[in-house]
CSV table of N, CA and C in Angstrom, one decimal:
chain,number,residue,atom,x,y,z
C,1,ALA,N,105.6,102.6,107.3
C,1,ALA,CA,104.3,102.3,106.8
C,1,ALA,C,103.0,102.5,106.4
C,2,ILE,N,103.2,103.5,106.9
C,2,ILE,CA,101.7,105.0,106.5
C,2,ILE,C,102.3,105.3,106.3
C,3,SER,N,101.9,105.5,104.6
C,3,SER,CA,102.1,107.3,103.1
C,3,SER,C,100.3,107.1,103.1
C,4,ARG,N,100.2,108.6,102.0
C,4,ARG,CA,99.5,108.9,101.8
C,4,ARG,C,99.2,109.7,100.4
C,5,ASN,N,97.6,109.1,99.8
C,5,ASN,CA,97.2,108.7,98.6
C,5,ASN,C,96.9,111.0,97.5
C,6,GLN,N,96.7,110.8,96.7
C,6,GLN,CA,97.0,111.9,96.3
C,6,GLN,C,96.3,113.0,97.2
C,7,LYS,N,95.3,112.8,97.9
C,7,LYS,CA,94.3,113.9,98.5
C,7,LYS,C,94.4,113.7,99.6
C,8,GLY,N,95.6,113.1,100.4
C,8,GLY,CA,96.8,113.3,102.0
C,8,GLY,C,96.0,112.5,102.5
C,9,GLN,N,94.9,111.7,102.2
C,9,GLN,CA,94.4,110.5,103.1
C,9,GLN,C,95.7,108.8,103.1
C,10,PRO,N,95.5,108.6,104.6
C,10,PRO,CA,96.3,107.2,104.2
C,10,PRO,C,96.1,106.4,104.3
C,11,MET,N,97.0,105.5,104.5
C,11,MET,CA,97.3,104.1,104.1
C,11,MET,C,98.2,103.7,103.5
C,12,VAL,N,97.9,102.1,103.8
C,12,VAL,CA,98.9,101.2,103.6
C,12,VAL,C,98.4,100.5,103.0
C,13,MET,N,99.8,99.1,102.3
C,13,MET,CA,99.6,98.4,101.4
C,13,MET,C,100.0,97.8,102.0
C,14,VAL,N,99.5,96.6,101.4
C,14,VAL,CA,99.7,95.1,101.8
C,14,VAL,C,98.8,93.9,101.2
C,15,VAL,N,99.5,92.1,101.4
C,15,VAL,CA,99.4,91.2,101.1
C,15,VAL,C,98.5,90.9,101.1
C,16,GLY,N,97.6,91.0,100.0
C,16,GLY,CA,96.5,90.3,100.1
C,16,GLY,C,95.6,88.6,99.2
C,17,ALA,N,94.4,88.8,99.1
C,17,ALA,CA,95.0,87.0,98.8
C,17,ALA,C,95.5,86.8,97.2
C,18,GLU,N,95.5,85.7,96.7
C,18,GLU,CA,96.6,85.1,96.1
C,18,GLU,C,98.6,86.3,96.3
C,19,SER,N,99.2,86.6,96.6
C,19,SER,CA,99.6,87.1,97.4
C,19,SER,C,100.4,88.9,96.5
C,20,LYS,N,98.6,88.8,96.2
C,20,LYS,CA,99.1,90.4,95.6
C,20,LYS,C,99.0,90.9,96.5
C,21,VAL,N,99.7,92.7,96.5
C,21,VAL,CA,99.6,93.7,97.0
C,21,VAL,C,98.3,94.3,96.6
C,22,GLU,N,97.7,95.2,97.9
C,22,GLU,CA,96.5,95.4,97.7
C,22,GLU,C,96.6,97.7,98.9
C,23,ALA,N,96.1,98.0,97.9
C,23,ALA,CA,96.7,99.4,99.1
C,23,ALA,C,94.9,99.9,99.9
C,24,ARG,N,94.6,99.7,101.1
C,24,ARG,CA,93.9,100.1,101.2
C,24,ARG,C,94.1,100.8,102.8
C,25,MET,N,92.5,101.7,102.9
C,25,MET,CA,92.8,103.3,103.6
C,25,MET,C,92.0,102.9,104.4
C,26,ILE,N,92.9,104.1,105.4
C,26,ILE,CA,93.2,103.3,106.9
C,26,ILE,C,92.7,105.1,107.7
C,27,GLU,N,92.1,105.3,108.7
C,27,GLU,CA,91.7,105.9,109.9
C,27,GLU,C,93.1,105.5,110.4
C,28,THR,N,94.1,106.8,110.6
C,28,THR,CA,95.2,107.1,111.8
C,28,THR,C,94.8,107.8,112.8
C,29,GLY,N,95.0,107.5,114.5
C,29,GLY,CA,95.1,108.0,115.5
C,29,GLY,C,95.7,108.8,115.4
C,30,GLN,N,96.2,109.0,117.0
C,30,GLN,CA,97.3,109.9,118.0
C,30,GLN,C,98.5,109.2,117.7
C,31,ASN,N,99.8,109.8,117.9
C,31,ASN,CA,101.1,109.4,117.1
C,31,ASN,C,102.0,109.0,118.2
C,32,LEU,N,102.1,108.3,118.8
C,32,LEU,CA,103.7,107.8,120.0
C,32,LEU,C,105.0,107.8,118.8
C,33,ALA,N,105.7,107.5,120.5
C,33,ALA,CA,106.4,108.0,120.3
C,33,ALA,C,107.4,106.6,119.5
C,34,GLU,N,106.6,105.1,119.6
C,34,GLU,CA,106.7,103.7,119.3
C,34,GLU,C,105.3,103.2,117.8
C,35,GLY,N,105.3,104.3,116.8
C,35,GLY,CA,104.5,104.6,115.7
C,35,GLY,C,103.1,105.2,116.2
C,36,THR,N,102.3,105.6,115.0
C,36,THR,CA,101.1,105.9,114.5
C,36,THR,C,99.9,104.7,115.3
C,37,VAL,N,99.0,104.9,115.7
C,37,VAL,CA,97.5,104.9,116.5
C,37,VAL,C,96.5,103.8,115.5
C,38,ILE,N,96.7,103.1,115.0
C,38,ILE,CA,96.1,102.7,113.8
C,38,ILE,C,93.9,102.5,113.8
C,39,LEU,N,93.1,103.9,113.7
C,39,LEU,CA,91.8,102.7,114.6
C,39,LEU,C,91.1,102.2,113.5
C,40,SER,N,91.6,102.7,112.2
C,40,SER,CA,90.1,101.0,112.0
C,40,SER,C,91.6,101.5,109.8
C,41,GLY,N,90.9,99.5,109.4
C,41,GLY,CA,91.2,100.2,107.6
C,41,GLY,C,91.7,98.4,107.7
C,42,ILE,N,93.5,98.0,108.6
C,42,ILE,CA,93.9,96.9,109.2
C,42,ILE,C,93.2,96.2,110.2
C,43,LYS,N,93.5,95.1,110.2
C,43,LYS,CA,92.8,94.0,110.9
C,43,LYS,C,94.2,93.0,111.4
C,44,GLU,N,94.2,92.5,112.7
C,44,GLU,CA,94.8,91.1,113.0
C,44,GLU,C,95.0,90.7,112.2
C,45,GLY,N,96.2,90.5,111.5
C,45,GLY,CA,97.2,88.9,111.0
C,45,GLY,C,96.6,89.7,109.7
C,46,ASP,N,96.3,90.8,108.9
C,46,ASP,CA,96.9,91.1,107.9
C,46,ASP,C,98.0,91.5,107.8
C,47,LYS,N,98.9,91.3,106.4
C,47,LYS,CA,100.5,91.5,106.2
C,47,LYS,C,100.8,92.8,106.4
C,48,LEU,N,101.1,93.7,106.5
C,48,LEU,CA,101.7,95.5,106.2
C,48,LEU,C,102.5,95.2,105.6
C,49,ILE,N,103.0,95.7,104.0
C,49,ILE,CA,104.3,95.4,103.5
C,49,ILE,C,105.0,97.2,104.8
C,50,THR,N,106.1,96.8,105.0
C,50,THR,CA,106.9,97.3,105.8
C,50,THR,C,108.5,98.5,105.5
C,51,ALA,N,108.5,97.2,104.3
C,51,ALA,CA,109.7,98.0,103.1
C,51,ALA,C,109.6,97.6,101.5
C,52,GLY,N,110.3,98.1,100.7
C,52,GLY,CA,110.0,98.1,99.6
C,52,GLY,C,109.1,99.2,98.7
C,53,LEU,N,108.1,100.0,99.2
C,53,LEU,CA,107.4,100.7,99.1
C,53,LEU,C,107.4,100.9,97.8
C,54,GLN,N,108.8,101.3,97.9
C,54,GLN,CA,108.7,102.1,96.0
C,54,GLN,C,107.7,101.8,94.9
C,55,LYS,N,109.2,100.0,95.2
C,55,LYS,CA,109.4,99.3,94.0
C,55,LYS,C,107.7,98.6,94.2
C,56,ILE,N,106.9,99.2,94.6
C,56,ILE,CA,105.0,97.3,94.8
C,56,ILE,C,104.1,98.8,94.9
C,57,LYS,N,103.1,98.2,93.3
C,57,LYS,CA,102.0,99.4,93.5
C,57,LYS,C,101.0,97.8,93.6
C,58,PRO,N,99.7,98.6,93.5
C,58,PRO,CA,98.4,97.5,93.5
C,58,PRO,C,99.1,96.5,92.4
C,59,GLY,N,98.3,95.2,92.7
C,59,GLY,CA,97.8,93.6,91.8
C,59,GLY,C,99.6,92.9,91.2
C,60,VAL,N,100.7,93.7,91.9
C,60,VAL,CA,101.1,92.5,91.4
C,60,VAL,C,101.8,91.0,92.6
C,61,VAL,N,102.2,90.9,92.9
C,61,VAL,CA,102.1,89.2,93.2
C,61,VAL,C,103.7,89.9,94.0
C,62,VAL,N,103.8,90.2,95.6
C,62,VAL,CA,105.0,89.6,96.2
C,62,VAL,C,104.8,88.4,97.4
C,63,LYS,N,106.4,87.8,97.1
C,63,LYS,CA,106.3,87.0,98.4
C,63,LYS,C,107.5,87.6,99.7
C,64,THR,N,106.2,87.1,100.6
C,64,THR,CA,106.4,87.7,101.7
C,64,THR,C,107.7,87.0,102.8
C,65,VAL,N,108.6,88.7,103.9
C,65,VAL,CA,109.3,88.0,104.3
C,65,VAL,C,109.5,88.5,106.0
C,66,THR,N,109.1,88.0,106.7
C,66,THR,CA,108.7,87.9,108.3
C,66,THR,C,110.0,88.3,109.0
C,67,LYS,N,109.6,89.6,109.3
C,67,LYS,CA,110.6,90.0,109.9
C,67,LYS,C,110.9,89.7,110.9
C,68,ALA,N,112.4,89.8,111.3
C,68,ALA,CA,112.4,88.4,112.6
C,68,ALA,C,113.1,88.9,113.3
C,69,LYS,N,112.2,88.6,115.1
C,69,LYS,CA,112.3,89.4,116.2
C,69,LYS,C,113.0,89.5,117.0
C,70,LYS,N,113.9,90.2,117.6
C,70,LYS,CA,114.3,90.3,118.1
C,70,LYS,C,114.4,89.6,120.0
C,71,GLN,N,116.0,89.1,120.6
C,71,GLN,CA,115.3,88.4,121.5
C,71,GLN,C,114.3,89.4,122.9
C,72,GLY,N,112.8,88.2,123.7
C,72,GLY,CA,112.8,89.4,124.5
C,72,GLY,C,111.1,89.9,123.3
C,73,GLN,N,110.9,90.3,122.2
C,73,GLN,CA,110.2,90.8,121.7
C,73,GLN,C,109.0,90.6,121.7
C,74,GLN,N,108.2,91.4,121.6
C,74,GLN,CA,106.6,90.8,121.3
C,74,GLN,C,105.5,91.4,119.9
C,75,ASP,N,105.4,91.0,120.3
C,75,ASP,CA,104.3,91.1,119.1
C,75,ASP,C,103.2,93.1,119.3
C,76,ALA,N,103.9,93.3,118.3
C,76,ALA,CA,102.3,95.2,118.5
C,76,ALA,C,101.6,94.8,118.9
C,77,PRO,N,100.9,95.4,120.0
C,77,PRO,CA,99.3,95.4,119.8
C,77,PRO,C,98.7,95.8,117.6
C,78,ALA,N,97.4,94.9,117.9
C,78,ALA,CA,97.1,94.8,116.8
C,78,ALA,C,96.5,96.4,115.9
C,79,LYS,N,96.1,97.8,116.9
C,79,LYS,CA,96.2,98.8,116.6
C,79,LYS,C,97.1,99.6,116.5
C,80,GLN,N,98.0,99.1,116.8
C,80,GLN,CA,99.3,99.9,116.5
C,80,GLN,C,99.9,100.1,114.8
C,81,GLY,N,100.4,100.5,114.9
C,81,GLY,CA,100.4,99.7,113.3
C,81,GLY,C,102.5,100.9,113.2
C,82,GLU,N,103.5,101.2,112.2
C,82,GLU,CA,104.5,101.9,111.8
C,82,GLU,C,104.7,103.1,111.0
């Protein structure tokens, strides 16, 4: 879900107010096997867009679909991203 802007800065796309796509700058930390640690820029409850990134841009209205969890799978900590 992490991409980079034209300056090489890390960013994610989130679903904001009125279901509109927003680009959000983030600060990343260590890369782990499970993903990259996000130090700042998102908070618990933010809806990160992880699929279809090539089809969206900021300001577009989207419909969210929650990824189904596998049996026994728990939520990742708020500061970890994919």
